[in-house]
Backbone as CSV, one residue per row, in Angstrom:
resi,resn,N_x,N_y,N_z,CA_x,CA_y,CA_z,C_x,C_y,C_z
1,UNK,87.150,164.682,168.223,85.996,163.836,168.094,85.990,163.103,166.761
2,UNK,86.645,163.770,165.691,86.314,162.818,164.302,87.302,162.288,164.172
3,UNK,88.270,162.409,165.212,89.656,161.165,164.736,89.082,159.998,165.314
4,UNK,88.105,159.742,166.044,87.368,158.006,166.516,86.931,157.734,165.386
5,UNK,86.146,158.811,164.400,86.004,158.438,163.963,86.118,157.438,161.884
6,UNK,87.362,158.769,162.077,88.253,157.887,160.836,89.042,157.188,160.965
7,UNK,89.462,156.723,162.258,90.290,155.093,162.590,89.247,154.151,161.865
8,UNK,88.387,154.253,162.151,86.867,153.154,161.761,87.043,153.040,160.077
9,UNK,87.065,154.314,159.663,87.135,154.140,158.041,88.122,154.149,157.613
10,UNK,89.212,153.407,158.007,90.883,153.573,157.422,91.116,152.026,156.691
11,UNK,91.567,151.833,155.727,92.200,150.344,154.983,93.314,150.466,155.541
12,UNK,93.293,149.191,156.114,94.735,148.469,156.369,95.578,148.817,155.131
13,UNK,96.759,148.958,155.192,97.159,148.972,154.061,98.584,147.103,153.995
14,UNK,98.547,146.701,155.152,99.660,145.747,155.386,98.981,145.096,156.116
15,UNK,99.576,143.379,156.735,98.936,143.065,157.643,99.381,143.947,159.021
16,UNK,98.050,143.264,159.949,98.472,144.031,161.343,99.616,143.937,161.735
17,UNK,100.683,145.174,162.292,101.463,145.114,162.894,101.044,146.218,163.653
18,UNK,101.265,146.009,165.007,100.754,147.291,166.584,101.198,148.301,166.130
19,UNK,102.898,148.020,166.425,104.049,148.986,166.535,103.648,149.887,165.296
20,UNK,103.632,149.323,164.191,102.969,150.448,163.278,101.727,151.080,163.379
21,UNK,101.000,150.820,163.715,99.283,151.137,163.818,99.585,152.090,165.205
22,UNK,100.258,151.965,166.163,100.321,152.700,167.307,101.419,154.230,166.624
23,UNK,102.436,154.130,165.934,102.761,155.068,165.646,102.339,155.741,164.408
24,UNK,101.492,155.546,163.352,100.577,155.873,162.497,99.950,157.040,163.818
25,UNK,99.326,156.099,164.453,97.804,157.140,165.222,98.892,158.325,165.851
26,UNK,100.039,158.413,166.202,100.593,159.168,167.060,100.905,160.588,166.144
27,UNK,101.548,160.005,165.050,102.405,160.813,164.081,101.161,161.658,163.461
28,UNK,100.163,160.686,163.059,98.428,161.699,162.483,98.310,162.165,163.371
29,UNK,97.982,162.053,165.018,97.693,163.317,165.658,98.562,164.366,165.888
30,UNK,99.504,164.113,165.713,100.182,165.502,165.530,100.558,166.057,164.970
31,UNK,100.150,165.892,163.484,100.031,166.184,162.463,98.537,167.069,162.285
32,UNK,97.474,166.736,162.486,96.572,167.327,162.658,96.696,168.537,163.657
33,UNK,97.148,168.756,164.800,97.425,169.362,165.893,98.296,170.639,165.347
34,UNK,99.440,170.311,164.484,100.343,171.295,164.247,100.096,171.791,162.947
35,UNK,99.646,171.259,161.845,99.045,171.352,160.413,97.863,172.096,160.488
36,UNK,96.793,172.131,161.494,95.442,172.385,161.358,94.453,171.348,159.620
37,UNK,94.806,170.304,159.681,94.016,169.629,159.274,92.724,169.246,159.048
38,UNK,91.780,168.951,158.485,90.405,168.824,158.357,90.062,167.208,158.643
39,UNK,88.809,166.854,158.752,88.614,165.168,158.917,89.167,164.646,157.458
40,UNK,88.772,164.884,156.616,89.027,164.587,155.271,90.729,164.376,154.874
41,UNK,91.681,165.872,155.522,92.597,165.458,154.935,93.601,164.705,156.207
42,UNK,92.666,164.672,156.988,93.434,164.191,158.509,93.171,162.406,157.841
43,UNK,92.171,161.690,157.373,92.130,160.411,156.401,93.014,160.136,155.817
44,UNK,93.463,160.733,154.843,94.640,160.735,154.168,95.810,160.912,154.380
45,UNK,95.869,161.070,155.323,97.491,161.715,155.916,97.820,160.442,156.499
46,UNK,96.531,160.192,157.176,96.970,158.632,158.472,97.356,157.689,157.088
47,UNK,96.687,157.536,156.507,96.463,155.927,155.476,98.131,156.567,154.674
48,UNK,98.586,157.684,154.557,100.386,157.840,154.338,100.729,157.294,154.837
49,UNK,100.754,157.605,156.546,101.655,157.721,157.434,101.778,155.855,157.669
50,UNK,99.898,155.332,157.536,100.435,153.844,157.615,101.448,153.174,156.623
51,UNK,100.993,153.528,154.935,102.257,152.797,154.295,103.268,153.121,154.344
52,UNK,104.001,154.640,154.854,105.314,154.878,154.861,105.662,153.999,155.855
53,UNK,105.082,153.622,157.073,105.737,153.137,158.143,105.431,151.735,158.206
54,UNK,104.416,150.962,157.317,104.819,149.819,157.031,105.346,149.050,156.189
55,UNK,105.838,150.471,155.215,107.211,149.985,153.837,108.483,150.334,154.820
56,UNK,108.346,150.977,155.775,109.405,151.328,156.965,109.890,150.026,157.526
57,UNK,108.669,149.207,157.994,109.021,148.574,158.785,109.456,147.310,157.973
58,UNK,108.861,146.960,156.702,109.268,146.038,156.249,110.882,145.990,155.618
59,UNK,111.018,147.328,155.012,112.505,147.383,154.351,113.644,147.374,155.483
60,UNK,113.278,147.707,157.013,114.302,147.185,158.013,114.255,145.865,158.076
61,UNK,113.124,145.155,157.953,113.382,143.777,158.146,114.391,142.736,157.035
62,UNK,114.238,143.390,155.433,114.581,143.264,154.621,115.737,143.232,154.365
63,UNK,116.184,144.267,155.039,117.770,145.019,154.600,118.496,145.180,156.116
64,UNK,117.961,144.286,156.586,118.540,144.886,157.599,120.619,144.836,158.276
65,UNK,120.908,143.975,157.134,122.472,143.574,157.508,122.756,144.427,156.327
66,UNK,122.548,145.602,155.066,122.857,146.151,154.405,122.449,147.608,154.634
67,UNK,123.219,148.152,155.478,122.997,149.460,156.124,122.539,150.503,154.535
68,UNK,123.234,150.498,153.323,123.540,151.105,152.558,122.089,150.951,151.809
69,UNK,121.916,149.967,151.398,120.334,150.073,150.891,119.295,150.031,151.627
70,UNK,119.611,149.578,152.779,118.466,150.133,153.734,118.093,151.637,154.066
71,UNK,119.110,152.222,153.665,118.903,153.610,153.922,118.726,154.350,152.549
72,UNK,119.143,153.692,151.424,118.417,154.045,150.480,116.638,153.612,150.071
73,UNK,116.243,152.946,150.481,115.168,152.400,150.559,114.411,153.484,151.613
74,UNK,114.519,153.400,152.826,114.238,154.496,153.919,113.854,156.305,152.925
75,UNK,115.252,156.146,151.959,114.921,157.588,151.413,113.884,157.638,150.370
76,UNK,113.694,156.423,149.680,112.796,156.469,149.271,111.386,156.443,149.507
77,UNK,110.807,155.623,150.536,109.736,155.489,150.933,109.438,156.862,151.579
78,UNK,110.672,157.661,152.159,110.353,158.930,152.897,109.592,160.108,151.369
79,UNK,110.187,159.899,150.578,110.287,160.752,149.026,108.884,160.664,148.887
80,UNK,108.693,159.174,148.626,107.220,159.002,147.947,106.526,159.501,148.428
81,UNK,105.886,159.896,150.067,105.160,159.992,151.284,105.147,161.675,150.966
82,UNK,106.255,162.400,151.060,106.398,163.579,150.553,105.904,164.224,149.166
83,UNK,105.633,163.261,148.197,105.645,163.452,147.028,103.856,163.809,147.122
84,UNK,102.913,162.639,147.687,101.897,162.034,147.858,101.455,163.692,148.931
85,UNK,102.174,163.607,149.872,101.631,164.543,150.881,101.415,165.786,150.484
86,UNK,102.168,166.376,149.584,102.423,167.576,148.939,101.064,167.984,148.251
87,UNK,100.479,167.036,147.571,99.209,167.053,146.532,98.418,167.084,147.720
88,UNK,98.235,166.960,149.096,96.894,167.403,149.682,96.750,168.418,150.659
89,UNK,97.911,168.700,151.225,98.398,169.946,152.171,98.145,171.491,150.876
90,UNK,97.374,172.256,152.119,97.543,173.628,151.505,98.629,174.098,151.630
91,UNK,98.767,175.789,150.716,100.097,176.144,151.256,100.594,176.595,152.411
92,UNK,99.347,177.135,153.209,99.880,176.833,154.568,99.949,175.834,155.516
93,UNK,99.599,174.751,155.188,99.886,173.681,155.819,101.302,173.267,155.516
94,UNK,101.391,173.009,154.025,102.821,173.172,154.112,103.764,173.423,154.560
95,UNK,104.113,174.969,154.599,104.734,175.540,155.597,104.824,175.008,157.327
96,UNK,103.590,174.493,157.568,103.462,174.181,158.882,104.158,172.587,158.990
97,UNK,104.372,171.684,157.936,104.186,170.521,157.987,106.180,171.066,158.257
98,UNK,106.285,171.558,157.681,108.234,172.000,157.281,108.626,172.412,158.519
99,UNK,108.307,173.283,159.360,108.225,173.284,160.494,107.922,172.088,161.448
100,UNK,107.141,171.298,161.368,106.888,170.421,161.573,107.621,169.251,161.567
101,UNK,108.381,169.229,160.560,109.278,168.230,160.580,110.348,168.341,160.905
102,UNK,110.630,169.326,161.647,112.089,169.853,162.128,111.981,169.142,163.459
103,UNK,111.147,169.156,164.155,110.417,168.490,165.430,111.444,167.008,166.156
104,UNK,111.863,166.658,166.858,112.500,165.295,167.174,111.387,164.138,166.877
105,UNK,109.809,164.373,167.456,109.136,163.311,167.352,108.261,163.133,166.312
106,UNK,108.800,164.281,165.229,108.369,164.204,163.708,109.577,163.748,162.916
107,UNK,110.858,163.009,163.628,111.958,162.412,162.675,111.550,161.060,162.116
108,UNK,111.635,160.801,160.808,110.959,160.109,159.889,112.127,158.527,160.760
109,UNK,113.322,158.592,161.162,113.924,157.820,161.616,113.734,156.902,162.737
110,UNK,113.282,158.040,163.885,112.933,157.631,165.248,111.510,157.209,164.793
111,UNK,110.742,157.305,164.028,109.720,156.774,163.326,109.178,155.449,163.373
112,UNK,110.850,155.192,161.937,111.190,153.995,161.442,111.444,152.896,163.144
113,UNK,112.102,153.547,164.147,112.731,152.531,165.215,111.755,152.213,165.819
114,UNK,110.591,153.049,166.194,109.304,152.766,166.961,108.857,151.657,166.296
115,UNK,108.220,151.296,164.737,107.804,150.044,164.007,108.615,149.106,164.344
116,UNK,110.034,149.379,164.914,111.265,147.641,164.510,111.919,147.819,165.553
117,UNK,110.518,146.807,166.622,111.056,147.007,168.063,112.624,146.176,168.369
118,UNK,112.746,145.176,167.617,113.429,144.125,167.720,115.055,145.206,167.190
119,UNK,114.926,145.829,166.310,115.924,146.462,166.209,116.454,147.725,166.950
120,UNK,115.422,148.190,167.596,115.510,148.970,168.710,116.234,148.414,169.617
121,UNK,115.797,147.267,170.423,116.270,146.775,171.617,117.159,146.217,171.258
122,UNK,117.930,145.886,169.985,119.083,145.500,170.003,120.449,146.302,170.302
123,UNK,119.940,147.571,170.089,120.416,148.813,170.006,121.092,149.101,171.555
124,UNK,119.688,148.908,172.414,119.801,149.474,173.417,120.841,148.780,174.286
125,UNK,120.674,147.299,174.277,121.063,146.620,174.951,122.583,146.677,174.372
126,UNK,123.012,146.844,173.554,124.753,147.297,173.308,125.006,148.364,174.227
């Protein structure tokens, strides 16, 4: 019930892009789900999850013919998000989030491909 209602109080952090805003909401709910999260830190987690995945989506667009800094870039934006996340997770959330990220549809990668549909389907279609 209070995830309707902190979509309402969230800052954009980029302009609109779906693909990001649709996997933001996906990645926070299951994050909340497997973390046991509160409304408060379930806020904060989403408004991460949006700039990691729309510094995600922008540094594929960016880099995208330089595999090598694109994936250094990728490690970074993943770092910061971690760095940031760390300061609001308890220690058992923690633990849960580590677990958590072992997950296939908690890979920070398959993440990144959901935001950069265009690079997805280029993919596929090879």
């Amino acid at each position: 019930m209070f995830l309707g209602l902190a979509f309402t109080s969230t800052a954009q952090v980029a302009p609109k892009n779906e693909a990001v805003d649709k996997a933001t909401v996906s990645i926070s709910r299951m994050m909340v789900e497997e973390m046991g999260l509160n409304e408060a830190e379930y806020i904060q987690v989403r408004n991460l999850n949006q700039e990691r995945l729309a510094k995600a989506a922008e540094a594929t667009r960016q880099f995208s013919g330089d595999a090598p800094q694109l994936e250094a870039s990728l490690r970074d934006i993943e770092e910061d998000f971690e760095n940031k996340l760390f300061k609001i997770l308890t220690n058992r959330q923690l633990e849960a989030y580590a677990e958590f990220k072992t997950k296939p549809e908690a890979n920070f990668l398959s993440l990144v491909q959901q935001v950069t549909p265009s690079t997805n389907t280029k993919k596929k279609r090879n």
